XYZ file of C-alpha atoms in Angstrom:
510
model
C 185.607 -11.144 16.254
C 184.925 -7.849 14.472
C 187.074 -7.207 11.419
C 188.860 -3.916 12.038
C 189.291 -1.312 9.331
C 192.767 -0.150 8.321
C 192.265 3.016 10.399
C 191.305 1.023 13.473
C 194.251 -1.329 13.069
C 196.666 1.619 12.908
C 195.179 3.116 16.077
C 195.355 -0.183 17.972
C 198.959 -0.743 16.903
C 200.065 2.731 18.038
C 198.393 2.442 21.434
C 199.666 -1.108 22.038
C 203.245 0.090 21.496
C 202.861 2.605 24.313
C 202.495 5.761 22.222
C 200.439 8.704 23.425
C 197.640 8.428 20.894
C 195.162 11.141 19.846
C 192.215 9.808 17.815
C 189.884 12.185 15.960
C 186.732 10.176 15.303
C 183.976 11.526 13.057
C 180.288 10.880 13.779
C 179.161 7.238 13.749
C 182.629 5.792 13.134
C 182.469 2.822 15.558
C 184.391 4.606 18.265
C 183.373 2.203 21.037
C 184.446 -0.815 18.974
C 187.814 0.871 18.473
C 188.184 1.535 22.196
C 187.474 -2.123 22.930
C 190.082 -3.234 20.412
C 192.667 -0.902 21.957
C 191.967 -2.160 25.473
C 192.230 -5.785 24.392
C 195.611 -5.166 22.745
C 197.189 -3.269 25.639
C 199.754 -4.846 27.998
C 198.287 -6.177 31.242
C 199.015 -3.402 33.740
C 196.836 -1.088 35.839
C 194.895 1.055 33.409
C 192.074 3.581 33.635
C 189.313 4.205 31.103
C 187.409 7.444 31.669
C 183.795 7.231 30.494
C 181.682 10.345 29.967
C 178.565 8.958 31.660
C 177.252 5.897 33.516
C 175.728 4.348 30.395
C 179.070 4.390 28.585
C 180.836 3.190 31.744
C 178.645 0.080 31.963
C 179.191 -0.709 28.304
C 182.969 -0.352 28.582
C 183.058 -2.493 31.738
C 181.263 -5.238 29.846
C 183.625 -5.064 26.874
C 187.018 -4.209 28.404
C 189.553 -6.647 29.951
C 189.747 -6.795 33.743
C 192.996 -4.870 34.119
C 191.107 -1.760 32.972
C 189.330 0.113 35.722
C 186.458 2.062 34.157
C 185.312 5.229 35.903
C 183.165 8.198 35.085
C 184.668 11.608 35.689
C 182.428 11.818 38.746
C 183.646 8.469 40.044
C 187.228 9.533 39.489
C 186.645 12.674 41.503
C 184.817 10.801 44.273
C 187.773 8.530 44.930
C 190.210 11.441 44.835
C 188.225 13.569 47.283
C 187.839 10.683 49.728
C 191.636 10.316 49.783
C 192.081 14.072 50.121
C 190.078 14.468 53.320
C 190.771 10.949 54.604
C 187.116 10.100 55.102
C 184.467 7.850 53.670
C 182.178 10.173 51.758
C 178.421 10.553 52.055
C 176.911 11.214 48.633
C 173.761 13.287 49.024
C 172.119 14.320 45.753
C 169.831 16.673 47.717
C 172.694 18.348 49.557
C 172.560 21.641 47.690
C 168.792 21.931 47.944
C 168.907 21.308 51.684
C 171.580 23.974 52.118
C 169.572 26.525 50.129
C 166.517 25.924 52.294
C 168.574 25.993 55.487
C 170.401 29.191 54.568
C 167.170 30.900 53.588
C 165.680 30.114 56.996
C 168.784 31.159 58.918
C 169.222 34.457 57.064
C 165.545 35.276 56.675
C 165.866 35.403 52.882
C 162.353 34.995 51.478
C 162.904 32.701 48.484
C 160.087 31.904 46.081
C 159.932 28.433 44.559
C 161.346 29.821 41.309
C 164.185 31.629 43.086
C 165.061 28.460 44.989
C 165.576 26.684 41.671
C 167.514 29.618 40.245
C 169.931 29.647 43.182
C 170.557 25.962 42.676
C 171.298 26.483 38.975
C 173.567 29.451 39.722
C 175.686 27.521 42.215
C 175.956 24.494 39.938
C 177.030 26.676 37.012
C 179.556 28.556 39.155
C 181.114 25.265 40.238
C 181.298 24.073 36.642
C 183.098 27.310 35.723
C 185.669 26.704 38.469
C 184.718 29.714 40.601
C 186.065 29.559 44.176
C 184.735 32.079 46.711
C 187.486 34.431 47.857
C 187.042 33.168 51.432
C 189.174 30.144 50.505
C 192.943 30.237 49.776
C 192.737 28.215 46.550
C 192.682 30.036 43.205
C 189.686 29.513 40.941
C 189.594 29.408 37.162
C 187.511 32.575 37.265
C 187.545 35.191 40.007
C 184.842 35.595 42.617
C 183.294 38.876 41.460
C 179.707 40.060 41.194
C 180.215 40.629 37.479
C 181.255 37.007 36.949
C 178.280 35.771 38.977
C 176.037 37.942 36.801
C 177.624 36.552 33.639
C 176.989 33.005 34.881
C 173.335 33.893 35.496
C 172.975 35.177 31.941
C 174.645 32.072 30.572
C 171.968 29.806 32.086
C 169.022 32.123 31.306
C 168.514 33.167 34.945
C 167.516 36.776 35.552
C 169.017 37.263 39.032
C 169.220 40.514 41.049
C 172.301 41.244 43.158
C 170.841 39.956 46.467
C 170.105 36.593 44.853
C 173.647 36.372 43.497
C 175.088 37.165 46.917
C 172.819 34.587 48.527
C 173.964 31.955 46.014
C 177.576 32.769 46.845
C 176.934 32.308 50.571
C 175.349 28.912 49.952
C 178.336 27.821 47.843
C 180.637 28.675 50.746
C 178.603 26.489 53.098
C 178.517 23.713 50.511
C 182.323 23.702 50.253
C 182.650 23.583 54.054
C 180.303 20.614 54.196
C 182.304 18.930 51.431
C 185.430 19.116 53.572
C 183.438 17.374 56.299
C 182.640 14.497 53.925
C 179.153 15.215 52.592
C 179.190 15.854 48.855
C 176.932 16.084 45.823
C 177.495 14.795 42.301
C 178.795 18.207 41.222
C 181.162 18.239 44.212
C 182.807 15.065 42.957
C 184.356 17.018 40.094
C 184.471 20.513 41.591
C 186.102 19.718 44.930
C 188.551 17.144 43.586
C 189.724 19.393 40.750
C 189.703 22.795 42.434
C 190.778 21.904 45.992
C 193.861 19.786 45.272
C 192.299 16.334 45.183
C 194.610 13.334 45.596
C 194.180 11.185 42.497
C 195.421 7.624 41.985
C 198.054 7.529 39.250
C 197.686 5.013 36.398
C 200.340 3.923 33.862
C 197.678 4.050 31.123
C 194.717 6.426 30.928
C 192.169 6.257 28.111
C 189.767 9.199 27.664
C 186.501 8.978 25.695
C 184.400 11.911 24.386
C 187.433 14.106 24.936
C 185.964 17.040 23.000
C 183.384 17.602 25.749
C 185.739 17.820 28.715
C 185.827 20.964 30.816
C 188.909 22.651 32.268
C 188.047 20.936 35.581
C 188.048 17.569 33.830
C 191.448 18.369 32.332
C 192.813 18.817 35.851
C 191.425 15.396 36.786
C 193.071 13.738 33.782
C 196.395 15.486 34.388
C 196.528 14.229 37.970
C 195.513 10.666 37.044
C 197.786 10.000 34.053
C 201.255 8.811 35.081
C 202.508 7.673 31.680
C 200.554 6.866 28.517
C 197.491 8.832 27.374
C 195.009 7.582 24.787
C 192.539 10.328 23.884
C 189.513 9.767 21.642
C 186.912 12.302 20.536
C 185.462 14.332 17.704
C 186.615 17.963 17.805
C 183.898 18.744 15.264
C 181.278 17.822 17.875
C 182.616 20.381 20.361
C 179.491 22.514 20.883
C 179.198 22.973 24.646
C 181.486 25.936 25.318
C 178.451 27.886 26.525
C 178.003 25.517 29.472
C 181.583 25.072 30.579
C 183.197 22.642 28.143
C 186.527 23.717 26.705
C 185.961 24.447 23.019
C 189.549 23.357 22.328
C 189.500 20.433 24.757
C 191.459 17.934 22.684
C 194.133 20.487 21.884
C 194.455 21.383 25.562
C 194.817 17.717 26.520
C 197.598 17.497 24.000
C 199.647 19.859 26.145
C 199.916 17.165 28.798
C 202.513 15.304 26.715
C 205.228 16.382 24.277
C 204.956 13.394 21.918
C 201.779 12.204 20.201
C 200.667 10.036 17.332
C 197.578 11.593 15.698
C 195.267 9.187 13.887
C 191.799 9.534 12.325
C 188.563 7.536 12.288
C 186.747 8.739 9.194
C 184.586 5.784 8.105
C 181.023 6.153 9.407
C 178.750 3.155 9.745
C 175.673 5.271 10.575
C 175.322 8.323 8.372
C 173.795 7.996 4.886
C 176.008 8.763 1.935
C 174.179 11.964 1.039
C 174.792 13.388 4.515
C 178.454 12.350 4.431
C 178.826 14.144 1.129
C 177.417 17.328 2.615
C 180.022 17.332 5.406
C 183.155 17.313 3.252
C 183.827 21.009 3.680
C 183.646 20.757 7.458
C 184.857 17.171 7.940
C 187.410 16.511 5.185
C 187.772 12.837 4.300
C 184.530 11.784 6.005
C 183.487 8.493 4.366
C 180.394 6.289 4.387
C 180.650 2.515 4.725
C 179.661 0.799 1.472
C 176.492 -0.715 2.974
C 175.206 2.606 4.360
C 171.958 3.910 2.903
C 172.236 6.368 0.034
C 169.834 8.561 1.936
C 167.808 11.564 0.841
C 168.307 15.298 1.260
C 165.485 17.788 0.702
C 165.621 21.579 0.754
C 161.971 22.416 1.157
C 162.840 26.007 1.970
C 163.866 26.482 -1.665
C 160.519 25.385 -3.088
C 158.580 27.799 -5.238
C 155.593 27.509 -2.915
C 157.765 27.317 0.186
C 155.125 25.298 2.021
C 155.458 21.899 3.663
C 153.233 19.652 5.755
C 153.446 16.935 8.377
C 152.128 14.423 5.833
C 155.207 15.093 3.701
C 157.500 14.303 6.625
C 155.673 11.030 7.284
C 156.004 10.130 3.615
C 159.809 10.255 3.989
C 159.913 7.493 6.621
C 161.843 4.378 5.514
C 159.426 2.224 7.555
C 156.246 2.702 9.580
C 158.312 2.483 12.770
C 160.864 5.091 11.771
C 161.897 7.763 14.244
C 161.507 11.464 13.434
C 163.087 14.577 14.929
C 162.798 18.301 14.279
C 166.007 20.053 15.329
C 166.797 23.749 15.480
C 169.481 26.034 16.823
C 167.007 28.070 18.890
C 164.192 27.148 21.256
C 161.530 29.623 20.109
C 160.889 28.097 16.641
C 160.621 24.650 18.243
C 158.044 25.843 20.781
C 155.940 27.381 18.041
C 156.241 24.228 15.925
C 155.256 22.013 18.871
C 151.936 23.753 19.374
C 151.179 23.700 15.659
C 151.834 19.963 15.570
C 149.683 19.372 18.638
C 146.784 21.280 17.069
C 147.194 19.053 14.002
C 146.834 15.958 16.166
C 150.541 15.042 16.094
C 151.976 14.082 19.489
C 155.425 15.423 20.242
C 158.178 15.349 22.858
C 160.015 18.577 23.666
C 163.482 17.989 25.130
C 164.854 20.365 27.751
C 162.663 20.605 30.836
C 165.018 23.060 32.536
C 164.361 25.492 29.682
C 160.642 25.226 30.424
C 161.160 25.847 34.141
C 163.305 28.918 33.508
C 160.801 30.366 31.046
C 157.997 29.873 33.576
C 160.116 31.577 36.250
C 160.868 34.511 33.931
C 157.182 34.850 33.056
C 156.290 35.057 36.755
C 158.790 37.853 37.226
C 157.681 39.838 34.193
C 153.978 38.891 34.214
C 153.092 38.162 37.858
C 149.296 38.393 37.493
C 147.698 35.296 35.965
C 144.882 37.395 34.484
C 147.176 39.771 32.598
C 145.874 39.795 28.963
C 148.050 38.345 26.211
C 148.502 41.695 24.448
C 149.813 43.249 27.662
C 152.087 40.240 28.149
C 153.657 40.748 24.719
C 154.203 44.440 25.463
C 155.896 43.774 28.812
C 158.102 40.986 27.423
C 159.246 43.205 24.555
C 159.966 46.100 26.915
C 162.011 43.799 29.161
C 164.023 42.559 26.185
C 164.785 46.097 25.016
C 166.013 47.077 28.490
C 168.177 43.992 28.897
C 169.681 44.235 25.413
C 170.486 47.931 25.899
C 172.131 47.125 29.236
C 174.154 44.262 27.742
C 175.422 46.454 24.917
C 176.179 49.347 27.253
C 178.402 46.952 29.216
C 180.021 45.611 26.034
C 178.349 42.209 26.528
C 177.069 41.580 23.010
C 177.309 37.815 23.604
C 174.342 38.085 26.006
C 171.998 39.495 23.383
C 171.188 36.209 21.642
C 170.096 34.617 24.933
C 167.842 37.556 25.767
C 166.291 37.483 22.304
C 165.710 33.727 22.505
C 163.835 34.045 25.820
C 161.812 36.927 24.415
C 160.910 34.983 21.278
C 160.090 31.833 23.286
C 157.526 33.559 25.494
C 155.885 35.324 22.583
C 155.923 32.168 20.441
C 154.079 30.219 23.130
C 151.576 33.034 23.677
C 150.765 33.163 19.986
C 151.015 29.472 19.103
C 149.121 28.081 22.093
C 146.314 30.610 21.902
C 146.935 31.598 25.542
C 144.644 34.464 26.546
C 146.616 35.559 29.593
C 149.795 35.046 31.619
C 148.362 32.145 33.590
C 147.455 30.294 30.405
C 150.957 30.983 29.082
C 152.494 29.261 32.097
C 150.074 26.351 31.840
C 150.968 25.894 28.159
C 154.690 25.858 28.949
C 154.227 23.379 31.771
C 152.124 21.071 29.585
C 154.542 21.179 26.674
C 157.659 20.300 28.669
C 155.960 17.555 30.690
C 155.224 15.382 27.642
C 157.161 12.101 27.582
C 155.805 10.377 24.474
C 154.929 11.419 20.968
C 155.421 10.740 17.304
C 158.113 13.377 16.819
C 160.946 14.687 19.010
C 161.701 18.403 19.036
C 165.107 19.479 20.274
C 167.828 22.036 19.938
C 170.928 20.768 18.196
C 172.839 20.980 21.475
C 170.461 18.600 23.240
C 170.382 16.219 20.274
C 174.072 15.341 20.484
C 174.560 11.612 21.038
C 171.111 10.797 19.648
C 169.983 9.680 16.199
C 166.778 9.403 14.183
C 165.786 7.942 10.829
C 164.410 11.277 9.637
C 165.797 14.648 10.758
C 164.260 17.976 9.779
C 166.589 20.917 10.353
C 164.228 23.779 11.172
C 165.279 27.291 10.133
C 168.790 26.274 9.026
C 169.563 29.929 8.309
C 169.924 30.436 12.080
C 173.313 28.668 11.897
C 175.697 30.396 12.259
C 174.234 32.919 14.687
C 174.475 36.679 14.212
C 176.839 36.881 17.176
C 179.197 34.252 15.732
C 179.273 36.003 12.358
C 179.989 39.328 14.028
C 182.822 37.907 16.129
C 184.321 36.272 13.045
C 184.419 39.673 11.320
C 186.306 40.982 14.336
C 188.841 38.164 14.014
C 187.479 35.885 16.772
C 186.730 32.567 15.074
C 185.959 30.309 18.064
C 182.203 31.156 18.231
C 181.852 30.571 14.478
C 183.602 27.195 14.773
C 181.145 26.170 17.499
C 178.251 27.098 15.201
C 179.624 25.153 12.247
C 180.144 22.199 14.583
C 176.507 22.512 15.631
C 175.342 22.239 12.023
C 177.513 19.127 11.624
C 175.986 17.601 14.765
C 172.436 18.337 13.603
C 172.927 16.850 10.150
C 174.790 13.738 11.311
C 171.869 12.747 13.581
C 170.071 11.567 10.418
C 170.267 7.857 9.538
C 168.276 8.017 6.309
C 166.660 11.372 5.483
C 167.761 14.968 6.096
C 165.391 17.866 5.390
C 165.883 21.626 5.570
C 162.744 23.719 6.029
C 161.581 27.059 7.420
C 159.144 27.056 10.294
C 157.013 29.833 8.858
C 156.269 27.659 5.794
C 154.673 24.821 7.766
C 151.014 24.270 6.832
């Protein structure tokens, strides 16, 4: 039996008494152990535990008492939609792809391979945003307008002309119709159940994990499932996914579902080294390290007189020969450049984010269609595209789009220069090779993709990129939400480190 901390005991006691309990748990604070203790102390009555993914679901099923039914948000939606239409559902993970192909044939729309993938991403993103085509009587979370479709395309780095947006909309309509007939996809499980009045089973007790990452659609699912007591656990300081549909104030929004709450903290981390915990005090007040945690090391190599650093220096920081290493950054472009420099030095690496690679390849084919186009001409065309798109975004008062355009521009140029690609075809080959790697000594990832992971040694590349220019600008205008997301991102990056945290500039790597 695990000895609970005072904080954990207070949380268990509040939940066991039937109180609506909101737990703010900092990084590495034994959240799953706390959830297990709560479940074990609860009265024996029908209860639901909502897990964020299948991995967590399986772990909770193994550790929770039998009166708790553990479901993912997708599983919750699946059951609700089956009840709604009164049919046994057919789950087809290829449903959307089949519909895109079918619609293209029926309408004569000549889709390239890249456009096929872009349509799929557009529809998925529109569903996640809660967009309902105006053909249906239900009201969406955002309206079905061409401007909103265009904004969704920009959000996922898809450069889509109007005909492609309209085609995506027509496919979504057919997908919804098929969903009412009983054939659904994984995305439909949440989208249809939340947006088309799904019939959810009501539970006396509902426990929600990773609550900071829930979307407005997920909030609808929770609202319709929770009959009485709510137990909500998450880390609001790890809320970093607003750009892909999560509600940046998710835990606060869930709080509106009840009038009475007991708010309790989990501040004692069993993972993060003491030096990292100390660095978080301004952002995570009261964050504490367990007494047996490593002291840890923090290096600011960017402040060196020489400014230079090497791979050998990173290896020298490893606690053991089997230590794990990650290089994390806010933006993709510096990571791509770093990856090729490491590869040339004989260091194998893994680049997370294959969808980023696919979208960059698709953009390169649009801007640089001829494989033999020389590298210098490629740079010129990419820069000209970026200038046009940035001017258009600003003319439409869409300053938030600029950072995404600049990142795509910098990514393509970084790969051209770092890989030594002589032409557009070689650029695409380099991108494909980089994102297909599955093994390597070091993992390269954006901070967003690193959430939920941990490494012995973490190097924060170009830390000056956090917060972004856009977030700083919005803060000056009085809009603090983007800045909060950026500060949360820095917290996530730094708390991935188990022993050593390093700050360094990419341009200083030798």
